[in-house]
Amino acid sequence: MSEQTAIQPLYAKLMEKFPESVVMDERPGFGGIVVQSLNLVEVAQELRDNLGYDYLSSVTAADDFPEERLEVIYHLFKSVGGAPALLKVFLGRTEPVVPSLTPLYPGAELQEREVWDLYGIRFANHPDLRRILLWEGFDGFPLRKDWKEPLYEEDVKPYKSRWPEGKGERKELLNPYKDNVQYPREFDPSTWTGDVDQAMYKSLEISDDGNSRALKTDQLVVNLGPQHPSTHGAFRMAVVLEGETIVNLKPVVGYLHRNHEKIGERNTWLQNMPYTDRLDYLAPMSNNFGYAITVEKLMGITPPERAEYIRVMMAELTRIASHTMVTGFLLNDLGAYFTPALYALEERELILDIFEEVAGSRMMVNYFRFGGVARDVSPEVLKKIRHLVYNRLPRKIDELDKYIAQNEIVKVRCEGVGVLSADDAIAFSTTGPNLRASGVPYDVRRADPYSIYESLDFDVCTRDHGDVFDRYRVRIDEIRQSIRILKQVLERIPEGPIMAGKPQYLAKVPAGEAYGRVEGPRGELGFYVVSDGKPNPKRYHVRAPSFINLTSLAQMCKGAKVADAVTILGAVDIVLGEVDR
Amino acid sequence: MAENDLNKPEIDMPAELRQQIAVTTLDRIYNWSRSNSLWPMMFGLACCAIEMICTAASRYDLSRFGMEVMRPSPRQADVMIVSGTVTKKMVPQIVRLYNQMSEPKYVIAMGACASGGGPFKEGYNVVPGVDKFIPVDVYVAGCPPTPQALLHGLITLQKKIEGEHIPNTRWYKKGEVEAIPVPILGPDLFDPRNSELINSETHKPLPVVETIVEGGETA
């Protein structure tokens, strides 16, 4: 594997400094540097300060059951582009503890909480280690391989009850409660006093000391959400206010935690494809893209040229649809209720029509396959796309931009609001338009090119102020660049097959691990998969950009007015399907 | 419209008055007016919410049916469109919102997840269908349902409302309609009404497993 050879020089450098505590992961198909848990912080510090790995992309874990071992896996990148540094820490299964990297990389905060929540790995020195996707008091750590959900049937699909005979046994009828629930022994509901929010309120550090100010005031906690028109779904912000000014803020997520990863590890490789649609449901095509290229990395296949062009075409159309919609909804959040969104949705509908024609569904496209795409694009569809790209979209985007960017109220509400400096943006592992609006020209399509992006001509759009207005402008610029990409793709798209080899139901994936990433509309969408050569992934992790972008939300909101929190959240652009997975 | 929808068909009305006067029953005028001004709650859970937004937008235009007034507050809404996967963490809030809606109130389960768990049914944090907790009037199939399907669901709800009879309807009977107890997040989600069942199951004596140790003795 090329990534394994790329990591060799780095390993040599670390070996010089920490000969005792680093070793290569020698398992066939695997790579990365295994670090002793005791020295993790020093190694990370060396990587960050002296070797340039300033961007912590992903923190996750894996369970090597039945071996008595858990792994914590870190993917570090340089913000100037290039291959990853892959760090691993091996831990025992009972009471695993690893030092937290949050003091070095604040972007690890939410991800480490997620690992604690789902794997029960404790992070020492983490500032606020609580459950994140589930709730305080939940029984067990669900992603451990020996933890079984209430409707557990078998370890892997296809289940014998469904295939090949299909006996159709309903699992919940065997459960004593006839429902998707299970309780530990000796649990007595009448004595249950657990308050799921207590720990969260405690972590907000509300001070009742009002004496230091001229006017004695109390701090006030306001919950925005989970049912709130501005939260774009079931999302909650607990905000500490002093008057109208935000003193502290904690995002509370998990209201849409649909157990993607647990279900994904039971599914076959291909069965996961439609599930990825439902991650970031505003951009299903780019989710497909990320998953497909990751598994293709493991399988060692490349799609034929026409398929690559179709993939890029669909991914860029998705980006346009998603960015226009977000722009419309940002205006919703500013109080310009629904009329601007109607302009945005009009263009999105036309793109959805194309998706419906090529994939059969407006939103949940399930269009990509390992080694190609599911169906070919007909000349009529190409004609439609041509019309959109050459005639309609450039004109409509200019129109939308004119209405918004020259609007005095929009400017006053957005300029200088929610500022994130370039250094902070990198430290918080922010990705996508949010990172580029802070002036960091980091785009996976350029930093770590995949598919045919290397041969395409486009600019990485950046702005300098890192405020809400710049995030909006980066999105509009990116739509224009996407149109530019689409024009080149439409000119060059070749004839030919759309699948490498025959389409197969059970993909044969050799043992090993792979981390694939694409630049989705919300930023770096990564998939970390581990295969043990069986028809199902052993580990399936989604590095969700909007989840990690939330890490910096508190930083952006502190000191702003409470009404601005809504605007800032709108510009961060989260999709709850992806945040909670 | 008045002649067909509102007027009681048996009444013989002089031709010159037909467009100006309607003779009808209380049920009929009441249902007619209510079914044509349903206010949905602005309440999105997941992917289906995006299709709900598209339904409200200009292309499919919910306002043709008198439903464009999406209300973020449950106090002002008539119909709750449960648009997306209902998770255990979210269901206490959904039940609370339902309890807060003023009557008459209706529920549409939009999409596979809200109707029965959908593709995520097996998940440990997923409630397999919102009807485990609140009464559902109309189920809309699809993952997600297209805007047309949601419109069809809403029209089906209108038809259902038009068939209502005031004396039989739950909320016009004497006494208060009881609020649905809000489920509680414990080690897993539990409904306080099931406390006894859970208690008896979790305190059941463990089944005695006879293990045969080598040598033939039982332990």
PDB file of C-alpha atoms in Angstrom, chain A residues 160-386:
ATOM      1  CA  LYS A 160     -30.627 -16.761   8.191  1.00  0.00           C
ATOM      2  CA  SER A 161     -34.219 -15.905   9.039  1.00  0.00           C
ATOM      3  CA  ARG A 162     -34.475 -13.707   5.960  1.00  0.00           C
ATOM      4  CA  TRP A 163     -32.252 -15.355   3.429  1.00  0.00           C
ATOM      5  CA  PRO A 164     -32.391 -17.631   1.460  1.00  0.00           C
ATOM      6  CA  GLU A 165     -35.706 -19.053   2.719  1.00  0.00           C
ATOM      7  CA  GLY A 166     -37.108 -15.971   4.406  1.00  0.00           C
ATOM      8  CA  LYS A 167     -38.948 -17.380   7.392  1.00  0.00           C
ATOM      9  CA  GLY A 168     -39.856 -13.866   8.447  1.00  0.00           C
ATOM     10  CA  GLU A 169     -39.547 -14.220  12.191  1.00  0.00           C
ATOM     11  CA  ARG A 170     -40.137 -10.953  14.004  1.00  0.00           C
ATOM     12  CA  LYS A 171     -37.444 -10.485  16.543  1.00  0.00           C
ATOM     13  CA  GLU A 172     -39.288  -8.074  18.793  1.00  0.00           C
ATOM     14  CA  LEU A 173     -42.013 -10.620  19.509  1.00  0.00           C
ATOM     15  CA  LEU A 174     -39.429 -12.786  21.281  1.00  0.00           C
ATOM     16  CA  ASN A 175     -38.448  -9.879  23.516  1.00  0.00           C
ATOM     17  CA  PRO A 176     -40.392  -9.877  26.819  1.00  0.00           C
ATOM     18  CA  TYR A 177     -41.296  -6.205  26.332  1.00  0.00           C
ATOM     19  CA  LYS A 178     -42.334  -6.683  22.685  1.00  0.00           C
ATOM     20  CA  ASP A 179     -40.270  -3.650  21.832  1.00  0.00           C
ATOM     21  CA  ASN A 180     -36.768  -2.500  20.965  1.00  0.00           C
ATOM     22  CA  VAL A 181     -35.634  -2.239  24.600  1.00  0.00           C
ATOM     23  CA  GLN A 182     -33.594  -4.164  27.128  1.00  0.00           C
ATOM     24  CA  TYR A 183     -32.794  -3.506  30.775  1.00  0.00           C
ATOM     25  CA  PRO A 184     -29.998  -4.694  33.027  1.00  0.00           C
ATOM     26  CA  ARG A 185     -30.804  -7.144  35.777  1.00  0.00           C
ATOM     27  CA  GLU A 186     -32.100  -5.702  39.029  1.00  0.00           C
ATOM     28  CA  PHE A 187     -33.193  -2.499  37.309  1.00  0.00           C
ATOM     29  CA  ASP A 188     -36.220  -1.038  39.048  1.00  0.00           C
ATOM     30  CA  PRO A 189     -37.967   1.744  37.099  1.00  0.00           C
ATOM     31  CA  SER A 190     -39.825   3.078  40.125  1.00  0.00           C
ATOM     32  CA  THR A 191     -36.598   3.993  41.890  1.00  0.00           C
ATOM     33  CA  TRP A 192     -34.885   5.471  38.838  1.00  0.00           C
ATOM     34  CA  THR A 193     -33.910   9.055  39.507  1.00  0.00           C
ATOM     35  CA  GLY A 194     -31.343   9.627  36.786  1.00  0.00           C
ATOM     36  CA  ASP A 195     -31.403  13.101  35.341  1.00  0.00           C
ATOM     37  CA  VAL A 196     -29.863  12.914  31.890  1.00  0.00           C
ATOM     38  CA  ASP A 197     -29.094  16.640  31.711  1.00  0.00           C
ATOM     39  CA  GLN A 198     -27.571  17.175  35.123  1.00  0.00           C
ATOM     40  CA  ALA A 199     -23.972  16.583  34.058  1.00  0.00           C
ATOM     41  CA  MET A 200     -24.413  18.852  31.059  1.00  0.00           C
ATOM     42  CA  TYR A 201     -25.703  21.754  33.149  1.00  0.00           C
ATOM     43  CA  LYS A 202     -22.872  21.204  35.575  1.00  0.00           C
ATOM     44  CA  SER A 203     -20.319  21.442  32.776  1.00  0.00           C
ATOM     45  CA  LEU A 204     -21.661  24.842  31.743  1.00  0.00           C
ATOM     46  CA  GLU A 205     -19.969  26.400  34.794  1.00  0.00           C
ATOM     47  CA  ILE A 206     -22.682  28.873  35.585  1.00  0.00           C
ATOM     48  CA  SER A 207     -21.436  31.455  38.016  1.00  0.00           C
ATOM     49  CA  ASP A 208     -23.879  33.246  40.261  1.00  0.00           C
ATOM     50  CA  ASP A 209     -21.287  35.792  41.209  1.00  0.00           C
ATOM     51  CA  GLY A 210     -22.703  38.985  39.790  1.00  0.00           C
ATOM     52  CA  ASN A 211     -20.782  41.342  42.056  1.00  0.00           C
ATOM     53  CA  SER A 212     -17.931  42.007  39.703  1.00  0.00           C
ATOM     54  CA  ARG A 213     -20.244  43.850  37.320  1.00  0.00           C
ATOM     55  CA  ALA A 214     -21.811  47.234  37.767  1.00  0.00           C
ATOM     56  CA  LEU A 215     -25.319  45.829  37.528  1.00  0.00           C
ATOM     57  CA  LYS A 216     -25.844  42.727  39.595  1.00  0.00           C
ATOM     58  CA  THR A 217     -27.259  40.085  37.309  1.00  0.00           C
ATOM     59  CA  ASP A 218     -27.663  36.334  37.347  1.00  0.00           C
ATOM     60  CA  GLN A 219     -26.490  34.131  34.566  1.00  0.00           C
ATOM     61  CA  LEU A 220     -29.280  32.426  32.759  1.00  0.00           C
ATOM     62  CA  VAL A 221     -29.361  29.136  30.895  1.00  0.00           C
ATOM     63  CA  VAL A 222     -31.450  29.012  27.740  1.00  0.00           C
ATOM     64  CA  ASN A 223     -32.017  25.812  25.830  1.00  0.00           C
ATOM     65  CA  LEU A 224     -32.356  26.340  22.099  1.00  0.00           C
ATOM     66  CA  GLY A 225     -33.840  23.122  20.831  1.00  0.00           C
ATOM     67  CA  PRO A 226     -34.218  20.234  20.345  1.00  0.00           C
ATOM     68  CA  GLN A 227     -37.517  21.489  18.926  1.00  0.00           C
ATOM     69  CA  HIS A 228     -36.657  24.928  17.668  1.00  0.00           C
ATOM     70  CA  PRO A 229     -37.221  26.344  14.199  1.00  0.00           C
ATOM     71  CA  SER A 230     -33.645  27.515  13.844  1.00  0.00           C
ATOM     72  CA  THR A 231     -31.836  24.329  14.686  1.00  0.00           C
ATOM     73  CA  HIS A 232     -32.201  22.611  11.284  1.00  0.00           C
ATOM     74  CA  GLY A 233     -33.468  19.409  12.858  1.00  0.00           C
ATOM     75  CA  ALA A 234     -33.299  17.975  16.322  1.00  0.00           C
ATOM     76  CA  PHE A 235     -30.294  19.801  17.700  1.00  0.00           C
ATOM     77  CA  ARG A 236     -29.930  21.570  20.994  1.00  0.00           C
ATOM     78  CA  MET A 237     -27.704  24.333  22.247  1.00  0.00           C
ATOM     79  CA  ALA A 238     -27.530  25.008  25.945  1.00  0.00           C
ATOM     80  CA  VAL A 239     -26.531  28.655  26.183  1.00  0.00           C
ATOM     81  CA  VAL A 240     -25.438  30.561  29.271  1.00  0.00           C
ATOM     82  CA  LEU A 241     -26.460  34.173  28.953  1.00  0.00           C
ATOM     83  CA  GLU A 242     -25.508  37.313  30.738  1.00  0.00           C
ATOM     84  CA  GLY A 243     -28.146  39.712  29.613  1.00  0.00           C
ATOM     85  CA  GLU A 244     -28.170  38.971  25.922  1.00  0.00           C
ATOM     86  CA  THR A 245     -24.521  38.050  25.637  1.00  0.00           C
ATOM     87  CA  ILE A 246     -23.425  34.444  25.358  1.00  0.00           C
ATOM     88  CA  VAL A 247     -20.979  33.440  28.074  1.00  0.00           C
ATOM     89  CA  ASN A 248     -20.824  29.747  27.368  1.00  0.00           C
ATOM     90  CA  LEU A 249     -22.431  27.296  25.012  1.00  0.00           C
ATOM     91  CA  LYS A 250     -22.615  23.526  24.779  1.00  0.00           C
ATOM     92  CA  PRO A 251     -24.000  21.719  21.770  1.00  0.00           C
ATOM     93  CA  VAL A 252     -26.163  18.761  22.795  1.00  0.00           C
ATOM     94  CA  VAL A 253     -26.460  16.192  20.037  1.00  0.00           C
ATOM     95  CA  GLY A 254     -27.619  12.629  19.608  1.00  0.00           C
ATOM     96  CA  TYR A 255     -31.305  13.265  19.006  1.00  0.00           C
ATOM     97  CA  LEU A 256     -30.948  11.610  15.617  1.00  0.00           C
ATOM     98  CA  HIS A 257     -28.408   8.955  16.563  1.00  0.00           C
ATOM     99  CA  ARG A 258     -29.563   6.108  14.343  1.00  0.00           C
ATOM    100  CA  ASN A 259     -26.687   3.745  14.975  1.00  0.00           C
ATOM    101  CA  HIS A 260     -25.122   3.902  11.518  1.00  0.00           C
ATOM    102  CA  GLU A 261     -21.899   2.339  12.648  1.00  0.00           C
ATOM    103  CA  LYS A 262     -23.408  -0.569  14.574  1.00  0.00           C
ATOM    104  CA  ILE A 263     -25.799  -1.357  11.730  1.00  0.00           C
ATOM    105  CA  GLY A 264     -22.987  -0.806   9.227  1.00  0.00           C
ATOM    106  CA  GLU A 265     -20.835  -3.432  10.898  1.00  0.00           C
ATOM    107  CA  ARG A 266     -23.614  -6.000  10.591  1.00  0.00           C
ATOM    108  CA  ASN A 267     -24.364  -5.127   6.952  1.00  0.00           C
ATOM    109  CA  THR A 268     -22.495  -6.466   3.972  1.00  0.00           C
ATOM    110  CA  TRP A 269     -20.215  -3.991   2.241  1.00  0.00           C
ATOM    111  CA  LEU A 270     -22.692  -3.104  -0.443  1.00  0.00           C
ATOM    112  CA  GLN A 271     -25.653  -2.912   1.922  1.00  0.00           C
ATOM    113  CA  ASN A 272     -24.022   0.115   3.503  1.00  0.00           C
ATOM    114  CA  MET A 273     -24.257   2.149   0.319  1.00  0.00           C
ATOM    115  CA  PRO A 274     -27.906   3.212   0.773  1.00  0.00           C
ATOM    116  CA  TYR A 275     -27.220   3.933   4.435  1.00  0.00           C
ATOM    117  CA  THR A 276     -24.574   6.468   3.472  1.00  0.00           C
ATOM    118  CA  ASP A 277     -27.275   8.406   1.598  1.00  0.00           C
ATOM    119  CA  ARG A 278     -28.967   9.030   4.895  1.00  0.00           C
ATOM    120  CA  LEU A 279     -25.897  10.502   6.573  1.00  0.00           C
ATOM    121  CA  ASP A 280     -25.745  13.915   5.022  1.00  0.00           C
ATOM    122  CA  TYR A 281     -29.129  13.886   3.396  1.00  0.00           C
ATOM    123  CA  LEU A 282     -28.572  17.164   1.608  1.00  0.00           C
ATOM    124  CA  ALA A 283     -25.633  15.671  -0.292  1.00  0.00           C
ATOM    125  CA  PRO A 284     -26.181  11.944  -0.771  1.00  0.00           C
ATOM    126  CA  MET A 285     -24.013  11.701  -3.873  1.00  0.00           C
ATOM    127  CA  SER A 286     -20.866  12.826  -2.116  1.00  0.00           C
ATOM    128  CA  ASN A 287     -21.495  10.377   0.745  1.00  0.00           C
ATOM    129  CA  ASN A 288     -21.712   7.587  -1.821  1.00  0.00           C
ATOM    130  CA  PHE A 289     -18.520   8.887  -3.344  1.00  0.00           C
ATOM    131  CA  GLY A 290     -16.589   8.785  -0.083  1.00  0.00           C
ATOM    132  CA  TYR A 291     -17.682   5.288   0.805  1.00  0.00           C
ATOM    133  CA  ALA A 292     -17.092   3.963  -2.702  1.00  0.00           C
ATOM    134  CA  ILE A 293     -13.525   5.254  -2.994  1.00  0.00           C
ATOM    135  CA  THR A 294     -12.657   3.993   0.481  1.00  0.00           C
ATOM    136  CA  VAL A 295     -13.758   0.451  -0.228  1.00  0.00           C
ATOM    137  CA  GLU A 296     -12.190   0.611  -3.689  1.00  0.00           C
ATOM    138  CA  LYS A 297      -8.886   1.469  -2.005  1.00  0.00           C
ATOM    139  CA  LEU A 298      -9.113  -1.794  -0.101  1.00  0.00           C
ATOM    140  CA  MET A 299     -10.292  -3.796  -3.089  1.00  0.00           C
ATOM    141  CA  GLY A 300      -7.627  -2.273  -5.294  1.00  0.00           C
ATOM    142  CA  ILE A 301      -9.917  -1.464  -8.222  1.00  0.00           C
ATOM    143  CA  THR A 302     -10.381   1.745 -10.164  1.00  0.00           C
ATOM    144  CA  PRO A 303     -13.577   2.600 -11.978  1.00  0.00           C
ATOM    145  CA  PRO A 304     -13.530   3.148 -15.759  1.00  0.00           C
ATOM    146  CA  GLU A 305     -13.110   6.658 -17.039  1.00  0.00           C
ATOM    147  CA  ARG A 306     -16.719   7.344 -17.884  1.00  0.00           C
ATOM    148  CA  ALA A 307     -17.768   6.307 -14.380  1.00  0.00           C
ATOM    149  CA  GLU A 308     -15.224   8.714 -12.887  1.00  0.00           C
ATOM    150  CA  TYR A 309     -16.643  11.573 -14.925  1.00  0.00           C
ATOM    151  CA  ILE A 310     -20.200  10.687 -13.959  1.00  0.00           C
ATOM    152  CA  ARG A 311     -19.162  10.526 -10.305  1.00  0.00           C
ATOM    153  CA  VAL A 312     -17.552  13.938 -10.360  1.00  0.00           C
ATOM    154  CA  MET A 313     -20.501  15.360 -12.248  1.00  0.00           C
ATOM    155  CA  MET A 314     -22.958  14.094  -9.643  1.00  0.00           C
ATOM    156  CA  ALA A 315     -20.773  15.166  -6.721  1.00  0.00           C
ATOM    157  CA  GLU A 316     -20.517  18.706  -8.064  1.00  0.00           C
ATOM    158  CA  LEU A 317     -24.254  18.911  -8.771  1.00  0.00           C
ATOM    159  CA  THR A 318     -24.808  17.822  -5.177  1.00  0.00           C
ATOM    160  CA  ARG A 319     -22.487  20.529  -3.970  1.00  0.00           C
ATOM    161  CA  ILE A 320     -24.450  23.155  -5.873  1.00  0.00           C
ATOM    162  CA  ALA A 321     -27.767  21.843  -4.553  1.00  0.00           C
ATOM    163  CA  SER A 322     -26.506  21.737  -1.005  1.00  0.00           C
ATOM    164  CA  HIS A 323     -24.816  25.144  -1.030  1.00  0.00           C
ATOM    165  CA  THR A 324     -27.815  26.916  -2.559  1.00  0.00           C
ATOM    166  CA  MET A 325     -30.109  25.364   0.000  1.00  0.00           C
ATOM    167  CA  VAL A 326     -27.847  26.335   2.881  1.00  0.00           C
ATOM    168  CA  THR A 327     -27.646  29.881   1.569  1.00  0.00           C
ATOM    169  CA  GLY A 328     -31.435  30.045   1.483  1.00  0.00           C
ATOM    170  CA  PHE A 329     -31.720  28.723   5.006  1.00  0.00           C
ATOM    171  CA  LEU A 330     -29.112  31.086   6.337  1.00  0.00           C
ATOM    172  CA  LEU A 331     -31.490  33.846   5.338  1.00  0.00           C
ATOM    173  CA  ASN A 332     -34.268  31.985   7.143  1.00  0.00           C
ATOM    174  CA  ASP A 333     -32.158  32.097  10.260  1.00  0.00           C
ATOM    175  CA  LEU A 334     -31.647  35.819   9.807  1.00  0.00           C
ATOM    176  CA  GLY A 335     -35.388  36.291   9.859  1.00  0.00           C
ATOM    177  CA  ALA A 336     -36.077  36.619   6.136  1.00  0.00           C
ATOM    178  CA  TYR A 337     -38.494  33.791   6.480  1.00  0.00           C
ATOM    179  CA  PHE A 338     -38.820  31.384   3.564  1.00  0.00           C
ATOM    180  CA  THR A 339     -38.844  33.737   0.571  1.00  0.00           C
ATOM    181  CA  PRO A 340     -35.073  33.552  -0.066  1.00  0.00           C
ATOM    182  CA  ALA A 341     -35.227  29.824   0.609  1.00  0.00           C
ATOM    183  CA  LEU A 342     -37.788  29.503  -2.163  1.00  0.00           C
ATOM    184  CA  TYR A 343     -35.281  30.915  -4.649  1.00  0.00           C
ATOM    185  CA  ALA A 344     -32.719  28.405  -3.472  1.00  0.00           C
ATOM    186  CA  LEU A 345     -35.095  25.460  -3.483  1.00  0.00           C
ATOM    187  CA  GLU A 346     -36.139  26.207  -7.045  1.00  0.00           C
ATOM    188  CA  GLU A 347     -32.639  25.443  -8.326  1.00  0.00           C
ATOM    189  CA  ARG A 348     -32.304  22.463  -6.022  1.00  0.00           C
ATOM    190  CA  GLU A 349     -35.470  20.934  -7.433  1.00  0.00           C
ATOM    191  CA  LEU A 350     -33.997  21.015 -10.936  1.00  0.00           C
ATOM    192  CA  ILE A 351     -30.914  19.175  -9.752  1.00  0.00           C
ATOM    193  CA  LEU A 352     -33.049  16.668  -7.862  1.00  0.00           C
ATOM    194  CA  ASP A 353     -34.892  16.007 -11.120  1.00  0.00           C
ATOM    195  CA  ILE A 354     -31.604  14.951 -12.648  1.00  0.00           C
ATOM    196  CA  PHE A 355     -30.874  12.663  -9.716  1.00  0.00           C
ATOM    197  CA  GLU A 356     -34.309  11.134 -10.010  1.00  0.00           C
ATOM    198  CA  GLU A 357     -33.721  10.465 -13.670  1.00  0.00           C
ATOM    199  CA  VAL A 358     -30.311   8.835 -13.279  1.00  0.00           C
ATOM    200  CA  ALA A 359     -30.728   7.086  -9.938  1.00  0.00           C
ATOM    201  CA  GLY A 360     -34.461   6.647  -9.499  1.00  0.00           C
ATOM    202  CA  SER A 361     -34.848   8.716  -6.368  1.00  0.00           C
ATOM    203  CA  ARG A 362     -34.800  12.400  -5.595  1.00  0.00           C
ATOM    204  CA  MET A 363     -32.865  12.263  -2.385  1.00  0.00           C
ATOM    205  CA  MET A 364     -31.741   8.791  -1.435  1.00  0.00           C
ATOM    206  CA  VAL A 365     -29.893   8.013  -4.618  1.00  0.00           C
ATOM    207  CA  ASN A 366     -27.886   4.852  -3.820  1.00  0.00           C
ATOM    208  CA  TYR A 367     -26.129   5.464  -7.101  1.00  0.00           C
ATOM    209  CA  PHE A 368     -22.482   4.526  -6.640  1.00  0.00           C
ATOM    210  CA  ARG A 369     -21.118   0.989  -6.713  1.00  0.00           C
ATOM    211  CA  PHE A 370     -17.665  -0.359  -5.966  1.00  0.00           C
ATOM    212  CA  GLY A 371     -15.928   0.077  -9.304  1.00  0.00           C
ATOM    213  CA  GLY A 372     -18.418   2.379 -10.979  1.00  0.00           C
ATOM    214  CA  VAL A 373     -21.954   3.654 -10.838  1.00  0.00           C
ATOM    215  CA  ALA A 374     -25.275   1.833 -10.928  1.00  0.00           C
ATOM    216  CA  ARG A 375     -26.712   3.194 -14.177  1.00  0.00           C
ATOM    217  CA  ASP A 376     -25.444   5.089 -17.167  1.00  0.00           C
ATOM    218  CA  VAL A 377     -26.383   8.687 -17.819  1.00  0.00           C
ATOM    219  CA  SER A 378     -28.528   9.024 -20.926  1.00  0.00           C
ATOM    220  CA  PRO A 379     -27.905  11.700 -23.595  1.00  0.00           C
ATOM    221  CA  GLU A 380     -31.191  13.375 -22.613  1.00  0.00           C
ATOM    222  CA  VAL A 381     -29.994  13.814 -19.055  1.00  0.00           C
ATOM    223  CA  LEU A 382     -26.693  15.168 -20.277  1.00  0.00           C
ATOM    224  CA  LYS A 383     -28.641  17.660 -22.338  1.00  0.00           C
ATOM    225  CA  LYS A 384     -30.565  18.719 -19.230  1.00  0.00           C
ATOM    226  CA  ILE A 385     -27.378  19.098 -17.236  1.00  0.00           C
ATOM    227  CA  ARG A 386     -25.858  21.115 -20.071  1.00  0.00           C
TER     228      ARG A 386
END
